Amino acid sequence: MYDDLTLENFMAGLKKRNPNEPEFHQAVHEVAESVIPFILENPRYQQAGIIERMTEPDRTIIFRVVWEDDEGNIRVNRGFRVQFNNAIGPYKGGLRFHPSVNLSILKFLGFEQTFKNSLTTLPMGAGKGGADFNPRGKSDREVMRFCQSFMTELVHHIGPNTDVPAGDIGVGAREISYMFGQYKRLAHEFTGVLTGKALEFGGSLIRTEATGYGNAYFMEEMLKHHGDSTKGKTCVVSGSGNVATYCVQKITQLGGKVVTMSDSDGFIHDADGIDEEKLAWIIDLKTKRRGRIAEYAEKYGCDYHEGKRPWGVPCDLAYPCATQNELDGDDARALVANGCKAVSEGANMPTTLEGVEVLLENKLLYGPGKAANAGGVAVSGLEMTQNSIRMAWTSAELEQKLCDIMVNIHAQCAKHGYQDGYTNYVRGANIAGFIKVADAMLAYGVI
Ligand code: NDP
Ligand code: 2IT
């Protein structure tokens, strides 16, 4: 516990205890900047060392994952599960398979998940996991063998009331199915231990769409709160995976025109707009043929910008939906210079600290990922509920619940983030997310 709790000495201590973890430092810095002043006004949190406890995961599991490729070579990857905080429910959060995965990235994601899950109002703690495995270019059988080997260790650490993983980058319906099949076989039971399952075996309607839809709803709610709407706006989206594609679908349904999408090789710029039919082609490209976004430019005859990100394209609204730190200070300045009014994050921590500063200084409406992309985990929570009561709700019921949750998250952020005529959604999300978890931790005593 710090007697002299300042952002500087808190961050110095955190960096010393967690060296070489820049993404984790960044995620904590963003929260600590808004939460420390709130803690100083509410000394019970300081006396109990809540921020120090919240930044230390409950436990971190790291394991070897061995599998055999199609040529018979033995491959070794590193698997992780960071069980960050279960003060308000079982650990809950996605699994990421990407070559960049390391402890720093999973700790940043697990830490952010604590606040995000709290904001949903559902009883979910926070965790994150994954592996440095790259599904790109692998056959279905290789992905299956990897997923089975990964689950053979993970099974010891998860359970429907302990820890309930889901998808994230590189983990979609195919990977969840392979992992669920292996869990069921090893645990000798059929329970809702993973979310994002297929509909045939306990999945929830709307889960696939939930993160992207939720992000578009969050943007709509920020705009509505300021007397505006998505209708008629030119929108720039990054990514072309699960979150990006369904974000584009809902933006279009709300009357916006999306002119860009991207992958890790570059972005397409379609000034006519990516309509429902073109989006269906992209979903097929990405989930079935597993191709590159450049193929869209050939198919529909629009521009493709190799190795570039879309933030220089003039727009009213921006939706980063690919990965962390994909929008930096210069990108934020380009958005501001082009008259962009609002940014809503489908991805986790897509904006650098400098980028956030630029957006806030210029008073853009800025929805941070932990609020704006919480729709995915919220519908995961609803999948857990449906599994527990052994019932399935309809699409219409679930979309209404998702929409209500996003409106409620917006209201919590607005309540805690409004100051001097401007709603700072970063502060709002951090403080609102913090209070529920902190109060639970206070109630438990010193554990
Ligand atoms: P997918 O794997 O479905 O798609 C990821 C997309 O981002 C792809 O277009 C991918 O391109 C691109 N991308 C990934 N890494 C990079 C990189 N290093 N540089 C540039 N582009 C990159 O993942 P999701 O759509 O599920 O996840 C996207 C973001 O949303 C992540 O930040 C994730 O944490 C977050 N999120 C996801 C939720 C979910 O429910 N799935 C919930 C809440 C947040 P390529 O194919 O070339 O790799
Ligand atoms: O970052 C996230 O919230 C997710 N990847 C979804 C987590 C979940 O448990 O649905």
Coordinates of C-alpha atoms and ligand atoms in Angstrom, one line a residue:
M1 CA 0.0 0.0 0.0
Y2 CA 1.3 3.5 -0.9
D3 CA 0.9 6.2 1.7
D4 CA 1.8 8.7 -1.0
L5 CA -0.3 7.3 -3.8
T6 CA 0.5 9.2 -7.1
L7 CA 0.3 8.0 -10.6
E8 CA 4.1 8.4 -10.9
N9 CA 5.1 6.3 -7.9
F10 CA 2.4 3.7 -8.5
M11 CA 3.5 3.2 -12.1
A12 CA 7.2 3.1 -11.1
G13 CA 6.4 0.3 -8.7
L14 CA 4.3 -1.6 -11.2
K15 CA 7.0 -1.4 -13.9
K16 CA 9.6 -2.6 -11.5
R17 CA 7.5 -5.6 -10.5
N18 CA 6.5 -6.4 -14.1
P19 CA 9.6 -5.6 -16.3
N20 CA 9.4 -5.9 -20.1
E21 CA 5.6 -5.9 -20.2
P22 CA 4.8 -2.7 -22.1
E23 CA 1.2 -3.5 -23.1
F24 CA 0.4 -4.3 -19.5
H25 CA 2.0 -1.0 -18.3
Q26 CA -0.1 0.9 -20.9
A27 CA -3.4 -0.7 -19.9
V28 CA -2.7 -0.1 -16.2
H29 CA -1.5 3.5 -16.8
E30 CA -4.8 4.3 -18.6
V31 CA -6.9 3.0 -15.7
A32 CA -4.7 4.4 -12.9
E33 CA -4.8 7.9 -14.4
S34 CA -8.5 8.1 -13.8
V35 CA -8.9 5.8 -10.8
I36 CA -6.1 7.1 -8.5
P37 CA -7.8 10.6 -8.1
F38 CA -11.1 8.7 -7.3
I39 CA -9.3 6.5 -4.8
L40 CA -7.8 9.6 -3.1
E41 CA -11.3 11.0 -2.7
N42 CA -12.4 7.6 -1.2
P43 CA -9.7 6.6 1.2
R44 CA -11.2 3.2 2.1
Y45 CA -10.0 1.9 -1.3
Q46 CA -6.5 3.2 -0.6
Q47 CA -6.3 1.8 2.9
A48 CA -7.3 -1.7 1.6
G49 CA -4.6 -1.6 -1.1
I50 CA -7.3 -2.2 -3.8
I51 CA -5.5 -0.9 -6.8
E52 CA -2.3 -2.8 -5.8
R53 CA -4.4 -6.0 -5.5
M54 CA -6.3 -5.4 -8.7
T55 CA -3.1 -5.1 -10.8
E56 CA -1.8 -8.5 -9.6
P57 CA -3.4 -11.4 -11.3
D58 CA -4.9 -14.1 -9.0
R59 CA -2.7 -16.6 -10.8
T60 CA -0.9 -17.1 -14.2
I61 CA -0.7 -20.6 -15.8
I62 CA 1.9 -21.1 -18.5
F63 CA 2.3 -24.5 -20.3
R64 CA 3.9 -26.4 -23.1
V65 CA 1.6 -27.3 -26.1
V66 CA 3.1 -30.0 -28.3
W67 CA 1.4 -31.1 -31.6
E68 CA 2.3 -32.8 -34.8
D69 CA 2.0 -31.0 -38.2
D70 CA 0.8 -32.5 -41.5
E71 CA 4.4 -33.4 -42.4
G72 CA 4.9 -35.3 -39.1
N73 CA 7.1 -32.6 -37.6
I74 CA 6.8 -32.1 -33.8
R75 CA 5.9 -28.5 -33.0
V76 CA 6.0 -26.7 -29.6
N77 CA 4.0 -23.7 -28.6
R78 CA 3.5 -21.9 -25.4
G79 CA 0.0 -21.8 -23.8
F80 CA -1.3 -19.4 -21.2
R81 CA -4.3 -18.7 -19.0
V82 CA -4.1 -15.5 -16.8
Q83 CA -6.8 -15.8 -14.1
F84 CA -7.0 -12.1 -13.2
N85 CA -9.8 -11.5 -10.8
N86 CA -12.8 -13.5 -9.7
A87 CA -14.2 -11.0 -7.1
I88 CA -17.6 -10.8 -8.9
G89 CA -17.9 -14.1 -10.7
P90 CA -16.0 -17.0 -12.4
Y91 CA -13.0 -15.9 -14.5
K92 CA -14.3 -15.0 -17.9
G93 CA -12.5 -13.9 -21.1
G94 CA -11.2 -15.0 -24.5
L95 CA -8.4 -17.1 -25.8
R96 CA -6.1 -15.6 -28.5
F97 CA -4.1 -17.6 -30.9
H98 CA -1.6 -15.3 -32.6
P99 CA 2.3 -15.4 -33.0
S100 CA 2.6 -12.1 -31.0
V101 CA 0.9 -13.6 -27.9
N102 CA 3.0 -13.2 -24.7
L103 CA 2.5 -12.6 -21.0
S104 CA 2.4 -8.8 -21.4
I105 CA -0.4 -8.9 -24.0
L106 CA -2.5 -11.4 -22.0
K107 CA -2.0 -9.5 -18.8
F108 CA -3.2 -6.3 -20.4
L109 CA -6.2 -8.1 -21.8
G110 CA -7.0 -9.8 -18.5
F111 CA -6.7 -6.6 -16.6
E112 CA -9.0 -4.7 -19.0
Q113 CA -11.5 -7.6 -18.9
T114 CA -11.9 -6.9 -15.1
F115 CA -13.5 -3.5 -15.8
K116 CA -15.3 -4.5 -18.9
N117 CA -17.0 -7.5 -17.3
S118 CA -18.0 -5.3 -14.3
L119 CA -19.6 -2.8 -16.7
T120 CA -21.8 -5.5 -18.3
T121 CA -23.6 -5.8 -14.8
L122 CA -23.4 -9.6 -15.2
P123 CA -21.6 -11.8 -12.6
M124 CA -18.3 -12.4 -14.4
G125 CA -14.8 -12.1 -13.2
A126 CA -11.9 -11.7 -15.6
G127 CA -9.3 -13.9 -17.3
K128 CA -7.6 -14.1 -20.7
G129 CA -5.5 -16.8 -22.3
G130 CA -4.2 -18.2 -25.6
A131 CA -1.0 -19.3 -27.3
D132 CA 1.7 -18.0 -29.6
F133 CA 0.3 -20.4 -32.2
N134 CA -0.4 -19.0 -35.7
P135 CA -3.5 -20.5 -37.3
R136 CA -2.8 -18.7 -40.6
G137 CA -1.7 -21.2 -43.3
K138 CA -2.5 -24.3 -41.1
S139 CA -4.8 -27.0 -42.3
D140 CA -8.0 -27.8 -40.4
R141 CA -6.4 -31.0 -39.0
E142 CA -3.4 -29.1 -37.7
V143 CA -5.6 -26.6 -36.0
M144 CA -7.6 -29.5 -34.5
R145 CA -4.5 -31.2 -33.2
F146 CA -3.3 -28.0 -31.7
C147 CA -6.6 -27.2 -30.0
Q148 CA -6.8 -30.7 -28.6
S149 CA -3.3 -30.5 -27.2
F150 CA -4.0 -27.0 -25.8
M151 CA -7.2 -28.2 -24.1
T152 CA -5.5 -31.3 -22.7
E153 CA -3.7 -29.0 -20.2
L154 CA -6.3 -26.2 -19.9
V155 CA -9.0 -28.7 -18.8
H156 CA -7.3 -28.8 -15.3
H157 CA -7.8 -25.1 -14.8
I158 CA -11.3 -24.3 -16.1
G159 CA -14.9 -25.2 -15.4
P160 CA -18.4 -23.7 -15.6
N161 CA -18.1 -22.2 -12.2
T162 CA -14.3 -21.6 -12.2
D163 CA -13.2 -20.1 -15.5
V164 CA -15.1 -19.9 -18.8
P165 CA -13.0 -19.0 -21.8
A166 CA -14.2 -17.9 -25.2
G167 CA -12.8 -16.7 -28.5
D168 CA -10.6 -13.7 -29.4
I169 CA -8.1 -13.1 -32.3
G170 CA -7.5 -16.3 -34.2
V171 CA -10.1 -18.2 -32.1
G172 CA -13.5 -18.5 -33.8
A173 CA -16.2 -21.1 -34.2
R174 CA -13.8 -23.7 -35.6
E175 CA -11.3 -23.5 -32.7
I176 CA -14.0 -23.3 -30.0
S177 CA -15.7 -26.5 -31.4
Y178 CA -12.4 -28.4 -31.4
M179 CA -11.6 -27.3 -27.8
F180 CA -15.1 -27.9 -26.5
G181 CA -15.1 -31.4 -28.0
Q182 CA -11.8 -32.2 -26.3
Y183 CA -13.0 -30.7 -22.9
K184 CA -16.2 -32.8 -23.0
R185 CA -14.1 -35.9 -23.7
L186 CA -11.6 -35.3 -20.9
A187 CA -14.0 -34.0 -18.3
H188 CA -16.7 -36.6 -18.9
E189 CA -19.4 -33.9 -18.7
F190 CA -21.3 -31.6 -20.9
T191 CA -21.3 -28.2 -19.4
G192 CA -21.1 -24.6 -20.6
V193 CA -17.4 -24.4 -20.0
L194 CA -16.7 -22.3 -23.2
T195 CA -18.8 -19.6 -24.8
G196 CA -19.1 -18.9 -28.5
K197 CA -20.2 -22.5 -29.0
A198 CA -22.1 -23.5 -32.1
L199 CA -25.9 -23.5 -31.8
E200 CA -26.1 -27.3 -32.0
F201 CA -24.2 -27.7 -28.7
G202 CA -25.2 -25.0 -26.4
G203 CA -24.2 -21.8 -28.2
S204 CA -26.2 -18.6 -28.1
L205 CA -27.8 -16.8 -30.9
I206 CA -26.3 -13.3 -31.5
R207 CA -23.0 -14.3 -29.8
T208 CA -21.2 -14.3 -33.2
E209 CA -22.5 -10.8 -33.9
A210 CA -22.5 -9.4 -30.4
T211 CA -19.1 -7.6 -30.2
G212 CA -19.5 -5.8 -33.5
Y213 CA -23.2 -5.0 -33.0
G214 CA -22.5 -3.8 -29.5
N215 CA -19.8 -1.5 -30.7
A216 CA -22.1 0.0 -33.3
Y217 CA -24.8 0.4 -30.7
F218 CA -22.3 2.1 -28.3
M219 CA -21.4 4.6 -31.0
E220 CA -25.0 5.2 -31.7
E221 CA -25.7 5.8 -28.0
M222 CA -22.8 8.3 -27.7
L223 CA -24.1 10.2 -30.7
K224 CA -27.7 10.1 -29.5
H225 CA -26.6 11.5 -26.2
H226 CA -25.1 14.4 -28.1
G227 CA -28.1 15.0 -30.4
D228 CA -26.8 13.1 -33.4
S229 CA -26.9 9.6 -35.0
T230 CA -25.0 7.1 -37.3
K231 CA -27.5 7.8 -40.2
G232 CA -25.8 9.3 -43.2
K233 CA -22.3 9.2 -41.7
T234 CA -19.1 8.1 -43.5
C235 CA -17.5 5.5 -41.4
V236 CA -13.9 4.0 -41.3
V237 CA -13.5 0.5 -39.9
S238 CA -10.2 -1.5 -39.4
G239 CA -10.0 -5.3 -39.4
S240 CA -12.1 -7.8 -41.3
G241 CA -12.5 -10.5 -38.6
N242 CA -15.4 -11.3 -36.3
V243 CA -15.7 -7.9 -34.6
A244 CA -15.1 -5.8 -37.7
T245 CA -17.6 -7.6 -40.0
Y246 CA -20.6 -7.5 -37.6
C247 CA -19.7 -3.9 -36.7
V248 CA -20.0 -3.0 -40.4
Q249 CA -23.3 -4.9 -40.7
K250 CA -24.9 -3.0 -37.8
I251 CA -23.5 0.4 -38.9
T252 CA -25.0 -0.2 -42.3
Q253 CA -28.4 -1.2 -40.7
L254 CA -28.2 2.1 -38.7
G255 CA -27.8 4.0 -42.0
G256 CA -24.0 4.7 -42.0
K257 CA -21.8 4.1 -45.0
V258 CA -18.6 2.1 -44.3
V259 CA -15.8 2.8 -46.8
T260 CA -12.8 0.9 -45.4
M261 CA -11.9 -2.5 -43.9
S262 CA -8.4 -4.0 -43.4
D263 CA -6.3 -7.0 -42.4
S264 CA -2.7 -7.2 -41.3
D265 CA -1.5 -6.7 -44.9
G266 CA -3.3 -3.4 -45.7
F267 CA -6.7 -1.8 -46.2
I268 CA -9.3 -1.5 -48.9
H269 CA -11.1 1.9 -49.7
D270 CA -14.5 1.5 -51.3
A271 CA -15.9 5.0 -51.7
D272 CA -19.3 3.5 -52.8
G273 CA -19.6 1.8 -49.4
I274 CA -19.5 -1.9 -48.3
D275 CA -23.1 -2.9 -48.5
E276 CA -24.7 -6.1 -47.2
E277 CA -23.9 -8.2 -50.3
K278 CA -20.2 -7.1 -50.4
L279 CA -20.0 -7.8 -46.6
A280 CA -21.4 -11.4 -47.1
W281 CA -18.6 -11.9 -49.7
I282 CA -16.0 -10.7 -47.1
I283 CA -17.4 -13.0 -44.4
D284 CA -17.1 -15.9 -46.8
L285 CA -13.6 -14.8 -47.8
K286 CA -12.4 -14.6 -44.1
T287 CA -14.2 -17.5 -42.4
K288 CA -14.3 -20.1 -45.2
R289 CA -11.7 -19.4 -47.9
R290 CA -9.4 -17.7 -45.3
G291 CA -8.1 -15.3 -47.9
R292 CA -6.7 -11.7 -47.8
I293 CA -8.6 -8.4 -47.9
A294 CA -6.6 -7.4 -51.0
E295 CA -8.9 -9.8 -53.0
Y296 CA -11.8 -7.5 -52.3
A297 CA -10.2 -4.7 -54.3
E298 CA -9.8 -7.0 -57.3
K299 CA -13.3 -8.3 -57.0
Y300 CA -15.0 -4.9 -56.6
G301 CA -12.5 -2.7 -58.4
C302 CA -11.6 -0.3 -55.6
D303 CA -8.3 1.0 -54.0
Y304 CA -6.1 -1.2 -51.9
H305 CA -3.4 0.3 -49.7
E306 CA -0.7 -2.3 -49.0
G307 CA 0.9 -2.0 -45.5
K308 CA -1.2 1.0 -44.5
R309 CA -4.0 1.6 -41.9
P310 CA -7.2 3.4 -42.8
W311 CA -7.1 6.4 -40.4
G312 CA -6.1 8.9 -43.1
V313 CA -9.3 8.3 -45.1
P314 CA -11.7 11.3 -44.4
C315 CA -14.6 10.1 -42.2
D316 CA -17.2 11.2 -39.6
L317 CA -16.9 8.1 -37.4
A318 CA -14.0 5.7 -36.8
Y319 CA -14.2 2.1 -35.4
P320 CA -10.9 0.4 -34.8
C321 CA -11.7 -3.3 -34.8
A322 CA -8.4 -5.2 -35.4
T323 CA -5.8 -5.2 -32.7
Q324 CA -3.9 -3.2 -29.9
N325 CA -2.0 -0.1 -30.7
E326 CA -3.3 0.2 -34.3
L327 CA -4.2 3.9 -33.9
D328 CA -1.3 6.2 -32.7
G329 CA -0.9 9.9 -32.1
D330 CA -0.4 10.7 -35.8
D331 CA -3.4 8.6 -36.8
A332 CA -5.5 10.5 -34.2
R333 CA -4.3 13.8 -35.5
A334 CA -5.2 12.8 -39.0
L335 CA -8.7 11.8 -37.9
V336 CA -9.1 15.2 -36.1
A337 CA -7.8 17.1 -39.2
N338 CA -10.3 15.4 -41.4
G339 CA -13.2 16.3 -39.2
C340 CA -13.9 12.9 -37.5
K341 CA -16.4 13.4 -34.7
A342 CA -16.3 10.1 -32.8
V343 CA -14.2 6.9 -32.2
S344 CA -15.7 3.7 -30.8
E345 CA -13.3 0.8 -30.1
G346 CA -14.3 -2.7 -31.1
A347 CA -10.7 -3.9 -30.5
N348 CA -9.0 -4.0 -27.1
M349 CA -6.7 -1.0 -26.5
P350 CA -6.4 -0.2 -30.3
T351 CA -5.4 3.4 -29.4
T352 CA -2.0 4.3 -28.0
L353 CA -1.8 6.5 -24.9
E354 CA -0.7 9.4 -27.1
G355 CA -3.6 8.7 -29.5
V356 CA -6.1 8.8 -26.6
E357 CA -4.6 12.1 -25.4
V358 CA -5.1 13.6 -28.8
L359 CA -8.7 12.4 -29.1
L360 CA -9.6 13.7 -25.6
E361 CA -7.8 17.1 -26.0
N362 CA -9.8 17.6 -29.2
K363 CA -13.0 16.6 -27.4
L364 CA -14.0 13.8 -29.8
L365 CA -16.6 11.4 -28.5
Y366 CA -14.3 8.5 -27.6
G367 CA -15.6 5.1 -26.5
P368 CA -12.8 3.0 -25.0
G369 CA -12.8 -0.7 -25.8
K370 CA -13.6 -1.9 -22.3
A371 CA -17.0 -0.1 -22.6
A372 CA -17.6 -0.1 -26.4
N373 CA -16.7 -3.8 -27.1
A374 CA -18.3 -5.3 -23.9
G375 CA -21.3 -6.6 -26.0
G376 CA -19.3 -9.8 -26.9
V377 CA -18.6 -10.8 -23.3
A378 CA -22.1 -9.7 -22.3
V379 CA -23.7 -12.2 -24.7
S380 CA -21.2 -14.8 -23.5
G381 CA -22.6 -14.1 -20.0
L382 CA -26.1 -14.7 -21.5
E383 CA -24.9 -17.9 -23.1
M384 CA -23.8 -19.0 -19.6
T385 CA -27.2 -18.2 -18.2
Q386 CA -29.0 -20.1 -21.0
N387 CA -26.7 -23.1 -20.5
S388 CA -27.5 -23.0 -16.7
I389 CA -31.2 -22.9 -17.2
R390 CA -31.0 -25.3 -20.2
M391 CA -33.0 -23.0 -22.4
A392 CA -32.3 -20.9 -25.5
W393 CA -33.6 -17.4 -26.0
T394 CA -34.6 -16.1 -29.4
S395 CA -32.5 -13.7 -31.6
A396 CA -34.9 -10.9 -31.0
E397 CA -34.8 -11.4 -27.2
L398 CA -31.0 -11.5 -27.2
E399 CA -30.5 -8.5 -29.4
Q400 CA -32.8 -6.5 -27.2
K401 CA -30.9 -7.6 -24.1
L402 CA -27.6 -6.7 -25.8
C403 CA -28.9 -3.3 -26.8
D404 CA -30.2 -2.7 -23.3
I405 CA -26.8 -3.6 -21.8
M406 CA -24.9 -1.3 -24.2
V407 CA -27.3 1.6 -23.3
N408 CA -26.7 0.8 -19.6
I409 CA -22.9 0.8 -20.1
H410 CA -23.1 4.1 -21.8
A411 CA -25.2 5.5 -19.0
Q412 CA -22.7 4.3 -16.4
C413 CA -19.8 5.9 -18.3
A414 CA -21.7 9.2 -18.8
K415 CA -22.5 9.3 -15.1
H416 CA -18.9 9.0 -14.0
G417 CA -17.3 10.7 -16.9
Y418 CA -19.1 14.0 -17.3
Q419 CA -17.2 17.0 -16.3
D420 CA -17.3 20.7 -17.5
G421 CA -19.6 20.1 -20.5
Y422 CA -17.6 17.1 -21.9
T423 CA -18.2 13.3 -21.4
N424 CA -14.8 11.6 -20.8
Y425 CA -15.8 8.0 -21.5
V426 CA -12.3 6.8 -20.5
R427 CA -12.7 8.1 -17.0
G428 CA -16.4 7.1 -16.8
A429 CA -15.7 3.5 -17.9
N430 CA -12.7 3.1 -15.5
I431 CA -14.4 4.5 -12.4
A432 CA -17.8 2.7 -13.0
G433 CA -16.0 -0.6 -13.7
F434 CA -13.7 -0.2 -10.7
I435 CA -16.4 0.5 -8.1
K436 CA -18.3 -2.8 -8.3
V437 CA -15.1 -5.0 -8.2
A438 CA -13.5 -2.8 -5.5
D439 CA -16.5 -3.0 -3.3
A440 CA -16.7 -6.8 -3.6
M441 CA -13.0 -7.0 -2.7
L442 CA -13.5 -4.7 0.3
A443 CA -16.3 -7.0 1.5
Y444 CA -14.2 -10.1 1.4
G445 CA -11.5 -8.6 3.7
V446 CA -7.8 -9.2 3.2
I447 CA -7.6 -12.0 0.5
Ligands
NDP1 P1 -10.3 -12.1 -35.6 O1 -9.2 -13.0 -35.5 O2 -11.6 -12.6 -36.1 O3 -9.9 -10.8 -36.6 C1 -8.8 -10.1 -36.3 C2 -8.6 -9.0 -37.4 O4 -7.6 -8.1 -37.0 C3 -8.2 -9.6 -38.7 O5 -8.7 -8.8 -39.7 C4 -6.7 -9.5 -38.6 O6 -6.0 -9.5 -39.8 C5 -6.5 -8.2 -37.9 N1 -5.3 -8.2 -37.1 C6 -4.9 -9.1 -36.1 N2 -3.7 -8.8 -35.7 C7 -3.3 -7.7 -36.4 C8 -2.1 -7.0 -36.4 N3 -1.1 -7.3 -35.5 N4 -2.0 -5.9 -37.2 C9 -3.0 -5.6 -38.1 N5 -4.2 -6.3 -38.1 C10 -4.3 -7.3 -37.3 O7 -10.4 -11.4 -34.2 P2 -11.6 -10.6 -33.5 O8 -12.4 -9.9 -34.6 O9 -12.3 -11.5 -32.6 O10 -10.8 -9.5 -32.6 C11 -10.5 -8.2 -33.1 C12 -10.3 -7.3 -31.8 O11 -11.4 -7.3 -31.1 C13 -9.2 -7.8 -30.9 O12 -8.5 -6.7 -30.3 C14 -10.0 -8.6 -29.8 O13 -9.2 -8.6 -28.6 C15 -11.2 -7.7 -29.7 N6 -12.4 -8.2 -29.1 C16 -12.9 -9.4 -29.6 C17 -14.1 -9.9 -29.1 C18 -14.7 -11.1 -29.6 O14 -15.8 -11.4 -29.1 N7 -14.2 -11.8 -30.6 C19 -14.7 -9.2 -27.9 C20 -14.1 -8.0 -27.5 C21 -13.0 -7.5 -28.1 P3 -5.2 -10.9 -40.3 O15 -6.3 -11.8 -40.7 O16 -4.3 -10.4 -41.4 O17 -4.4 -11.4 -39.1
2IT2 O1 -12.1 -9.3 -25.2 C1 -13.2 -9.9 -25.0 O2 -14.1 -9.4 -24.3 C2 -13.4 -11.2 -25.7 N1 -12.6 -11.6 -26.4 C3 -14.7 -11.9 -25.4 C4 -14.6 -12.6 -24.1 C5 -15.8 -13.6 -23.8 O3 -15.6 -14.3 -22.8 O4 -16.7 -13.6 -24.6

